[in-house]
Amino acid sequence: MLSIKNLNAYYGKFQALWDVGFEVPEGEIVALVGANGAGKTTLLNTLSGLVDRTSGQVEFLGRRLEGRPPQTIVAQGLCQVPQEGRLFPDMTVRENLEMGAYLTAAWHRKQETLQEVYALFPLLKERSRQLARTLSGGEKQMVAIGRGLMSRPRLCMFDEPSYGLAPILVAEIFRIIKSLPAQGITVLLVEQNVKQALELADRACVVENGRLTLEGRAGDLLSDDHVRQAYLGL
């Protein structure tokens, strides 16, 4: 579904990604794991068109994405749920969700998709008229995920969805993410909680200092000596 080859990207004069390449098969959950500053968020932002790549190739559903603006990338079926949600604080829960359906095709199916999001997160229906700034951290994360799903994506990218959440809420968020492939949504997951990410994913990649250092089946990486020592404390 998503193919990345020899991707390089800079922040100013600083090279953040070095010849990164991997694939995301349709219907799977692929995790990107690694330490803070490893380049995981930069990679997602590059795929979303928020950071310009300097070289390399990105192909999604048979179409090249390089040089396309973010709104075109979303229209093709690729969305990103950013770290900490980044909601519109003075808009209601429902208004924030509807912002995810701003493209014409998604807007025409807005009511249908909204009911699907409410089915995943019943609490959001109860909070639909509540201002986003009054929500808890976990509730904000639910809205952010729901807003991403409102675009009716084929592939959804999550940037640290468990950040700052209590364990019980992390379990709920991960349960929702795990259910998405059965609904036709492939997942690319950036997550610092390496153990939970590898237990959730089908495949995984380890990113270190802007480079892809390991990739394979998630279960295999859970037993890899380097991963166990560097990220699991074993």
PDB file of N, CA, C and O in Angstrom, residues 33-97:
ATOM      1  N   VAL A  33       9.376   2.354  15.882  1.00  0.00           N
ATOM      2  CA  VAL A  33       9.784   2.541  17.268  1.00  0.00           C
ATOM      3  C   VAL A  33      11.205   3.076  17.328  1.00  0.00           C
ATOM      4  O   VAL A  33      11.987   2.921  16.388  1.00  0.00           O
ATOM      5  N   GLY A  34      11.518   3.703  18.441  1.00  0.00           N
ATOM      6  CA  GLY A  34      12.842   4.272  18.631  1.00  0.00           C
ATOM      7  C   GLY A  34      12.780   5.350  19.694  1.00  0.00           C
ATOM      8  O   GLY A  34      11.709   5.719  20.177  1.00  0.00           O
ATOM      9  N   ALA A  35      13.932   5.886  20.041  1.00  0.00           N
ATOM     10  CA  ALA A  35      14.031   6.893  21.098  1.00  0.00           C
ATOM     11  C   ALA A  35      13.534   8.244  20.606  1.00  0.00           C
ATOM     12  O   ALA A  35      13.331   8.465  19.407  1.00  0.00           O
ATOM     13  N   ASN A  36      13.326   9.178  21.542  1.00  0.00           N
ATOM     14  CA  ASN A  36      13.010  10.561  21.185  1.00  0.00           C
ATOM     15  C   ASN A  36      14.115  11.129  20.302  1.00  0.00           C
ATOM     16  O   ASN A  36      15.301  10.903  20.543  1.00  0.00           O
ATOM     17  N   GLY A  37      13.727  11.888  19.276  1.00  0.00           N
ATOM     18  CA  GLY A  37      14.713  12.508  18.403  1.00  0.00           C
ATOM     19  C   GLY A  37      15.277  11.589  17.344  1.00  0.00           C
ATOM     20  O   GLY A  37      16.201  11.973  16.626  1.00  0.00           O
ATOM     21  N   ALA A  38      14.719  10.384  17.224  1.00  0.00           N
ATOM     22  CA  ALA A  38      15.252   9.419  16.258  1.00  0.00           C
ATOM     23  C   ALA A  38      14.845   9.739  14.826  1.00  0.00           C
ATOM     24  O   ALA A  38      15.454   9.225  13.885  1.00  0.00           O
ATOM     25  N   GLY A  39      13.801  10.560  14.646  1.00  0.00           N
ATOM     26  CA  GLY A  39      13.347  10.900  13.307  1.00  0.00           C
ATOM     27  C   GLY A  39      11.979  10.351  12.948  1.00  0.00           C
ATOM     28  O   GLY A  39      11.522  10.497  11.809  1.00  0.00           O
ATOM     29  N   LYS A  40      11.291   9.746  13.915  1.00  0.00           N
ATOM     30  CA  LYS A  40      10.004   9.106  13.626  1.00  0.00           C
ATOM     31  C   LYS A  40       8.942  10.124  13.219  1.00  0.00           C
ATOM     32  O   LYS A  40       8.234   9.937  12.230  1.00  0.00           O
ATOM     33  N   THR A  41       8.813  11.199  13.998  1.00  0.00           N
ATOM     34  CA  THR A  41       7.819  12.224  13.674  1.00  0.00           C
ATOM     35  C   THR A  41       8.175  12.925  12.372  1.00  0.00           C
ATOM     36  O   THR A  41       7.291  13.229  11.560  1.00  0.00           O
ATOM     37  N   THR A  42       9.449  13.182  12.154  1.00  0.00           N
ATOM     38  CA  THR A  42       9.881  13.783  10.887  1.00  0.00           C
ATOM     39  C   THR A  42       9.456  12.916   9.712  1.00  0.00           C
ATOM     40  O   THR A  42       9.004  13.425   8.678  1.00  0.00           O
ATOM     41  N   LEU A  43       9.563  11.615   9.869  1.00  0.00           N
ATOM     42  CA  LEU A  43       9.168  10.710   8.801  1.00  0.00           C
ATOM     43  C   LEU A  43       7.675  10.848   8.507  1.00  0.00           C
ATOM     44  O   LEU A  43       7.261  10.976   7.345  1.00  0.00           O
ATOM     45  N   LEU A  44       6.849  10.847   9.555  1.00  0.00           N
ATOM     46  CA  LEU A  44       5.411  11.007   9.336  1.00  0.00           C
ATOM     47  C   LEU A  44       5.103  12.348   8.684  1.00  0.00           C
ATOM     48  O   LEU A  44       4.275  12.435   7.767  1.00  0.00           O
ATOM     49  N   ASN A  45       5.757  13.414   9.154  1.00  0.00           N
ATOM     50  CA  ASN A  45       5.502  14.734   8.592  1.00  0.00           C
ATOM     51  C   ASN A  45       5.942  14.828   7.133  1.00  0.00           C
ATOM     52  O   ASN A  45       5.324  15.539   6.336  1.00  0.00           O
ATOM     53  N   THR A  46       6.980  14.102   6.779  1.00  0.00           N
ATOM     54  CA  THR A  46       7.420  14.067   5.386  1.00  0.00           C
ATOM     55  C   THR A  46       6.401  13.332   4.524  1.00  0.00           C
ATOM     56  O   THR A  46       6.056  13.782   3.427  1.00  0.00           O
ATOM     57  N   LEU A  47       5.890  12.211   5.033  1.00  0.00           N
ATOM     58  CA  LEU A  47       4.875  11.466   4.289  1.00  0.00           C
ATOM     59  C   LEU A  47       3.600  12.291   4.127  1.00  0.00           C
ATOM     60  O   LEU A  47       2.898  12.167   3.115  1.00  0.00           O
ATOM     61  N   SER A  48       3.286  13.140   5.113  1.00  0.00           N
ATOM     62  CA  SER A  48       2.082  13.965   5.074  1.00  0.00           C
ATOM     63  C   SER A  48       2.249  15.224   4.225  1.00  0.00           C
ATOM     64  O   SER A  48       1.286  15.972   4.048  1.00  0.00           O
ATOM     65  N   GLY A  49       3.462  15.489   3.757  1.00  0.00           N
ATOM     66  CA  GLY A  49       3.703  16.691   2.968  1.00  0.00           C
ATOM     67  C   GLY A  49       3.979  17.919   3.790  1.00  0.00           C
ATOM     68  O   GLY A  49       4.013  19.043   3.264  1.00  0.00           O
ATOM     69  N   LEU A  50       4.202  17.754   5.100  1.00  0.00           N
ATOM     70  CA  LEU A  50       4.476  18.889   5.987  1.00  0.00           C
ATOM     71  C   LEU A  50       5.961  19.233   6.022  1.00  0.00           C
ATOM     72  O   LEU A  50       6.331  20.351   6.378  1.00  0.00           O
ATOM     73  N   VAL A  51       6.812  18.268   5.693  1.00  0.00           N
ATOM     74  CA  VAL A  51       8.252  18.468   5.594  1.00  0.00           C
ATOM     75  C   VAL A  51       8.666  18.017   4.197  1.00  0.00           C
ATOM     76  O   VAL A  51       8.279  16.933   3.756  1.00  0.00           O
ATOM     77  N   ASP A  52       9.440  18.844   3.508  1.00  0.00           N
ATOM     78  CA  ASP A  52       9.874  18.500   2.154  1.00  0.00           C
ATOM     79  C   ASP A  52      11.000  17.482   2.199  1.00  0.00           C
ATOM     80  O   ASP A  52      11.966  17.650   2.948  1.00  0.00           O
ATOM     81  N   ARG A  53      10.855  16.448   1.405  1.00  0.00           N
ATOM     82  CA  ARG A  53      11.962  15.502   1.289  1.00  0.00           C
ATOM     83  C   ARG A  53      12.974  16.077   0.300  1.00  0.00           C
ATOM     84  O   ARG A  53      12.621  16.853  -0.617  1.00  0.00           O
ATOM     85  N   THR A  54      14.260  15.746   0.462  1.00  0.00           N
ATOM     86  CA  THR A  54      15.286  16.224  -0.455  1.00  0.00           C
ATOM     87  C   THR A  54      15.567  15.214  -1.554  1.00  0.00           C
ATOM     88  O   THR A  54      15.992  15.576  -2.641  1.00  0.00           O
ATOM     89  N   SER A  55      15.329  13.940  -1.272  1.00  0.00           N
ATOM     90  CA  SER A  55      15.463  12.904  -2.287  1.00  0.00           C
ATOM     91  C   SER A  55      14.727  11.668  -1.801  1.00  0.00           C
ATOM     92  O   SER A  55      14.362  11.551  -0.635  1.00  0.00           O
ATOM     93  N   GLY A  56      14.514  10.738  -2.713  1.00  0.00           N
ATOM     94  CA  GLY A  56      13.814   9.515  -2.372  1.00  0.00           C
ATOM     95  C   GLY A  56      12.431   9.479  -2.990  1.00  0.00           C
ATOM     96  O   GLY A  56      11.966  10.455  -3.597  1.00  0.00           O
ATOM     97  N   GLN A  57      11.779   8.347  -2.814  1.00  0.00           N
ATOM     98  CA  GLN A  57      10.489   8.115  -3.460  1.00  0.00           C
ATOM     99  C   GLN A  57       9.461   7.624  -2.448  1.00  0.00           C
ATOM    100  O   GLN A  57       9.757   6.774  -1.609  1.00  0.00           O
ATOM    101  N   VAL A  58       8.250   8.173  -2.529  1.00  0.00           N
ATOM    102  CA  VAL A  58       7.134   7.726  -1.701  1.00  0.00           C
ATOM    103  C   VAL A  58       5.963   7.424  -2.636  1.00  0.00           C
ATOM    104  O   VAL A  58       5.530   8.288  -3.394  1.00  0.00           O
ATOM    105  N   GLU A  59       5.473   6.198  -2.559  1.00  0.00           N
ATOM    106  CA  GLU A  59       4.358   5.778  -3.408  1.00  0.00           C
ATOM    107  C   GLU A  59       3.238   5.230  -2.538  1.00  0.00           C
ATOM    108  O   GLU A  59       3.465   4.387  -1.678  1.00  0.00           O
ATOM    109  N   PHE A  60       2.027   5.739  -2.755  1.00  0.00           N
ATOM    110  CA  PHE A  60       0.866   5.325  -1.972  1.00  0.00           C
ATOM    111  C   PHE A  60      -0.237   4.907  -2.932  1.00  0.00           C
ATOM    112  O   PHE A  60      -0.657   5.689  -3.787  1.00  0.00           O
ATOM    113  N   LEU A  61      -0.672   3.662  -2.809  1.00  0.00           N
ATOM    114  CA  LEU A  61      -1.706   3.111  -3.683  1.00  0.00           C
ATOM    115  C   LEU A  61      -1.357   3.323  -5.153  1.00  0.00           C
ATOM    116  O   LEU A  61      -2.206   3.655  -5.980  1.00  0.00           O
ATOM    117  N   GLY A  62      -0.073   3.140  -5.463  1.00  0.00           N
ATOM    118  CA  GLY A  62       0.387   3.232  -6.848  1.00  0.00           C
ATOM    119  C   GLY A  62       0.625   4.642  -7.345  1.00  0.00           C
ATOM    120  O   GLY A  62       0.980   4.828  -8.520  1.00  0.00           O
ATOM    121  N   ARG A  63       0.461   5.658  -6.487  1.00  0.00           N
ATOM    122  CA  ARG A  63       0.661   7.044  -6.898  1.00  0.00           C
ATOM    123  C   ARG A  63       1.812   7.662  -6.124  1.00  0.00           C
ATOM    124  O   ARG A  63       1.936   7.470  -4.923  1.00  0.00           O
ATOM    125  N   ARG A  64       2.637   8.431  -6.823  1.00  0.00           N
ATOM    126  CA  ARG A  64       3.756   9.104  -6.179  1.00  0.00           C
ATOM    127  C   ARG A  64       3.251  10.288  -5.351  1.00  0.00           C
ATOM    128  O   ARG A  64       2.370  11.032  -5.801  1.00  0.00           O
ATOM    129  N   LEU A  65       3.816  10.463  -4.160  1.00  0.00           N
ATOM    130  CA  LEU A  65       3.383  11.539  -3.269  1.00  0.00           C
ATOM    131  C   LEU A  65       4.358  12.712  -3.216  1.00  0.00           C
ATOM    132  O   LEU A  65       3.993  13.778  -2.713  1.00  0.00           O
ATOM    133  N   GLU A  66       5.572  12.528  -3.719  1.00  0.00           N
ATOM    134  CA  GLU A  66       6.563  13.597  -3.581  1.00  0.00           C
ATOM    135  C   GLU A  66       6.062  14.888  -4.224  1.00  0.00           C
ATOM    136  O   GLU A  66       5.556  14.893  -5.340  1.00  0.00           O
ATOM    137  N   GLY A  67       6.224  15.982  -3.465  1.00  0.00           N
ATOM    138  CA  GLY A  67       5.873  17.296  -3.985  1.00  0.00           C
ATOM    139  C   GLY A  67       4.399  17.631  -3.913  1.00  0.00           C
ATOM    140  O   GLY A  67       3.997  18.748  -4.265  1.00  0.00           O
ATOM    141  N   ARG A  68       3.565  16.711  -3.455  1.00  0.00           N
ATOM    142  CA  ARG A  68       2.127  16.995  -3.376  1.00  0.00           C
ATOM    143  C   ARG A  68       1.812  17.706  -2.058  1.00  0.00           C
ATOM    144  O   ARG A  68       2.381  17.390  -1.023  1.00  0.00           O
ATOM    145  N   PRO A  69       0.869  18.651  -2.071  1.00  0.00           N
ATOM    146  CA  PRO A  69       0.502  19.362  -0.827  1.00  0.00           C
ATOM    147  C   PRO A  69      -0.280  18.455   0.107  1.00  0.00           C
ATOM    148  O   PRO A  69      -0.883  17.464  -0.329  1.00  0.00           O
ATOM    149  N   PRO A  70      -0.295  18.789   1.410  1.00  0.00           N
ATOM    150  CA  PRO A  70      -0.969  17.924   2.389  1.00  0.00           C
ATOM    151  C   PRO A  70      -2.420  17.614   2.052  1.00  0.00           C
ATOM    152  O   PRO A  70      -2.878  16.484   2.236  1.00  0.00           O
ATOM    153  N   GLN A  71      -3.179  18.604   1.561  1.00  0.00           N
ATOM    154  CA  GLN A  71      -4.595  18.358   1.290  1.00  0.00           C
ATOM    155  C   GLN A  71      -4.794  17.340   0.172  1.00  0.00           C
ATOM    156  O   GLN A  71      -5.750  16.556   0.187  1.00  0.00           O
ATOM    157  N   THR A  72      -3.883  17.306  -0.782  1.00  0.00           N
ATOM    158  CA  THR A  72      -3.961  16.307  -1.850  1.00  0.00           C
ATOM    159  C   THR A  72      -3.651  14.921  -1.313  1.00  0.00           C
ATOM    160  O   THR A  72      -4.293  13.931  -1.693  1.00  0.00           O
ATOM    161  N   ILE A  73      -2.669  14.845  -0.404  1.00  0.00           N
ATOM    162  CA  ILE A  73      -2.294  13.566   0.195  1.00  0.00           C
ATOM    163  C   ILE A  73      -3.451  13.008   1.023  1.00  0.00           C
ATOM    164  O   ILE A  73      -3.770  11.822   0.952  1.00  0.00           O
ATOM    165  N   VAL A  74      -4.118  13.883   1.784  1.00  0.00           N
ATOM    166  CA  VAL A  74      -5.293  13.446   2.561  1.00  0.00           C
ATOM    167  C   VAL A  74      -6.398  12.973   1.626  1.00  0.00           C
ATOM    168  O   VAL A  74      -7.050  11.953   1.868  1.00  0.00           O
ATOM    169  N   ALA A  75      -6.610  13.695   0.534  1.00  0.00           N
ATOM    170  CA  ALA A  75      -7.648  13.325  -0.423  1.00  0.00           C
ATOM    171  C   ALA A  75      -7.389  11.961  -1.054  1.00  0.00           C
ATOM    172  O   ALA A  75      -8.326  11.257  -1.439  1.00  0.00           O
ATOM    173  N   GLN A  76      -6.123  11.568  -1.136  1.00  0.00           N
ATOM    174  CA  GLN A  76      -5.781  10.270  -1.701  1.00  0.00           C
ATOM    175  C   GLN A  76      -5.974   9.134  -0.695  1.00  0.00           C
ATOM    176  O   GLN A  76      -5.886   7.971  -1.065  1.00  0.00           O
ATOM    177  N   GLY A  77      -6.226   9.491   0.587  1.00  0.00           N
ATOM    178  CA  GLY A  77      -6.533   8.465   1.571  1.00  0.00           C
ATOM    179  C   GLY A  77      -5.500   8.254   2.650  1.00  0.00           C
ATOM    180  O   GLY A  77      -5.540   7.249   3.363  1.00  0.00           O
ATOM    181  N   LEU A  78      -4.580   9.196   2.812  1.00  0.00           N
ATOM    182  CA  LEU A  78      -3.527   9.086   3.828  1.00  0.00           C
ATOM    183  C   LEU A  78      -3.707  10.215   4.839  1.00  0.00           C
ATOM    184  O   LEU A  78      -3.673  11.392   4.474  1.00  0.00           O
ATOM    185  N   CYS A  79      -3.927   9.871   6.113  1.00  0.00           N
ATOM    186  CA  CYS A  79      -4.111  10.914   7.128  1.00  0.00           C
ATOM    187  C   CYS A  79      -3.148  10.697   8.282  1.00  0.00           C
ATOM    188  O   CYS A  79      -2.613   9.598   8.469  1.00  0.00           O
ATOM    189  N   GLN A  80      -2.928  11.758   9.063  1.00  0.00           N
ATOM    190  CA  GLN A  80      -2.038  11.704  10.221  1.00  0.00           C
ATOM    191  C   GLN A  80      -2.756  12.224  11.452  1.00  0.00           C
ATOM    192  O   GLN A  80      -3.397  13.276  11.407  1.00  0.00           O
ATOM    193  N   VAL A  81      -2.659  11.475  12.551  1.00  0.00           N
ATOM    194  CA  VAL A  81      -3.156  11.920  13.851  1.00  0.00           C
ATOM    195  C   VAL A  81      -1.936  12.385  14.647  1.00  0.00           C
ATOM    196  O   VAL A  81      -1.110  11.567  15.050  1.00  0.00           O
ATOM    197  N   PRO A  82      -1.780  13.707  14.870  1.00  0.00           N
ATOM    198  CA  PRO A  82      -0.548  14.213  15.472  1.00  0.00           C
ATOM    199  C   PRO A  82      -0.448  13.926  16.960  1.00  0.00           C
ATOM    200  O   PRO A  82      -1.451  13.650  17.625  1.00  0.00           O
ATOM    201  N   GLN A  83       0.772  14.006  17.464  1.00  0.00           N
ATOM    202  CA  GLN A  83       0.993  13.830  18.897  1.00  0.00           C
ATOM    203  C   GLN A  83       0.234  14.909  19.672  1.00  0.00           C
ATOM    204  O   GLN A  83       0.197  16.078  19.270  1.00  0.00           O
ATOM    205  N   GLU A  84      -0.395  14.508  20.770  1.00  0.00           N
ATOM    206  CA  GLU A  84      -1.177  15.393  21.648  1.00  0.00           C
ATOM    207  C   GLU A  84      -2.410  15.976  20.957  1.00  0.00           C
ATOM    208  O   GLU A  84      -3.018  16.908  21.464  1.00  0.00           O
ATOM    209  N   GLY A  85      -2.773  15.447  19.802  1.00  0.00           N
ATOM    210  CA  GLY A  85      -4.051  15.796  19.194  1.00  0.00           C
ATOM    211  C   GLY A  85      -4.112  17.083  18.418  1.00  0.00           C
ATOM    212  O   GLY A  85      -4.619  17.143  17.327  1.00  0.00           O
ATOM    213  N   ARG A  86      -3.602  18.172  19.008  1.00  0.00           N
ATOM    214  CA  ARG A  86      -3.636  19.498  18.377  1.00  0.00           C
ATOM    215  C   ARG A  86      -5.048  19.861  17.920  1.00  0.00           C
ATOM    216  O   ARG A  86      -5.299  20.154  16.752  1.00  0.00           O
ATOM    217  N   LEU A  87      -5.957  19.861  18.866  1.00  0.00           N
ATOM    218  CA  LEU A  87      -7.339  20.212  18.573  1.00  0.00           C
ATOM    219  C   LEU A  87      -7.502  21.726  18.469  1.00  0.00           C
ATOM    220  O   LEU A  87      -6.619  22.495  18.853  1.00  0.00           O
ATOM    221  N   PHE A  88      -8.670  22.138  17.984  1.00  0.00           N
ATOM    222  CA  PHE A  88      -9.052  23.543  18.007  1.00  0.00           C
ATOM    223  C   PHE A  88      -9.735  23.781  19.360  1.00  0.00           C
ATOM    224  O   PHE A  88     -10.877  23.350  19.564  1.00  0.00           O
ATOM    225  N   PRO A  89      -9.050  24.435  20.300  1.00  0.00           N
ATOM    226  CA  PRO A  89      -9.514  24.427  21.696  1.00  0.00           C
ATOM    227  C   PRO A  89     -10.857  25.099  21.930  1.00  0.00           C
ATOM    228  O   PRO A  89     -11.584  24.711  22.851  1.00  0.00           O
ATOM    229  N   ASP A  90     -11.203  26.111  21.139  1.00  0.00           N
ATOM    230  CA  ASP A  90     -12.440  26.845  21.371  1.00  0.00           C
ATOM    231  C   ASP A  90     -13.565  26.395  20.444  1.00  0.00           C
ATOM    232  O   ASP A  90     -14.571  27.098  20.295  1.00  0.00           O
ATOM    233  N   MET A  91     -13.387  25.224  19.849  1.00  0.00           N
ATOM    234  CA  MET A  91     -14.451  24.601  19.075  1.00  0.00           C
ATOM    235  C   MET A  91     -14.960  23.392  19.850  1.00  0.00           C
ATOM    236  O   MET A  91     -14.252  22.835  20.688  1.00  0.00           O
ATOM    237  N   THR A  92     -16.200  23.005  19.592  1.00  0.00           N
ATOM    238  CA  THR A  92     -16.760  21.855  20.295  1.00  0.00           C
ATOM    239  C   THR A  92     -16.159  20.552  19.773  1.00  0.00           C
ATOM    240  O   THR A  92     -15.482  20.529  18.743  1.00  0.00           O
ATOM    241  N   VAL A  93     -16.463  19.485  20.498  1.00  0.00           N
ATOM    242  CA  VAL A  93     -16.020  18.160  20.066  1.00  0.00           C
ATOM    243  C   VAL A  93     -16.536  17.868  18.662  1.00  0.00           C
ATOM    244  O   VAL A  93     -15.786  17.445  17.776  1.00  0.00           O
ATOM    245  N   ARG A  94     -17.807  18.101  18.437  1.00  0.00           N
ATOM    246  CA  ARG A  94     -18.378  17.819  17.122  1.00  0.00           C
ATOM    247  C   ARG A  94     -17.735  18.677  16.037  1.00  0.00           C
ATOM    248  O   ARG A  94     -17.441  18.187  14.941  1.00  0.00           O
ATOM    249  N   GLU A  95     -17.516  19.938  16.318  1.00  0.00           N
ATOM    250  CA  GLU A  95     -16.891  20.818  15.324  1.00  0.00           C
ATOM    251  C   GLU A  95     -15.482  20.349  14.993  1.00  0.00           C
ATOM    252  O   GLU A  95     -15.057  20.391  13.824  1.00  0.00           O
ATOM    253  N   ASN A  96     -14.737  19.913  16.003  1.00  0.00           N
ATOM    254  CA  ASN A  96     -13.405  19.369  15.749  1.00  0.00           C
ATOM    255  C   ASN A  96     -13.481  18.132  14.867  1.00  0.00           C
ATOM    256  O   ASN A  96     -12.675  17.969  13.943  1.00  0.00           O
ATOM    257  N   LEU A  97     -14.423  17.256  15.145  1.00  0.00           N
ATOM    258  CA  LEU A  97     -14.579  16.062  14.323  1.00  0.00           C
ATOM    259  C   LEU A  97     -14.923  16.434  12.881  1.00  0.00           C
ATOM    260  O   LEU A  97     -14.348  15.881  11.931  1.00  0.00           O
TER     261      LEU A  97
END
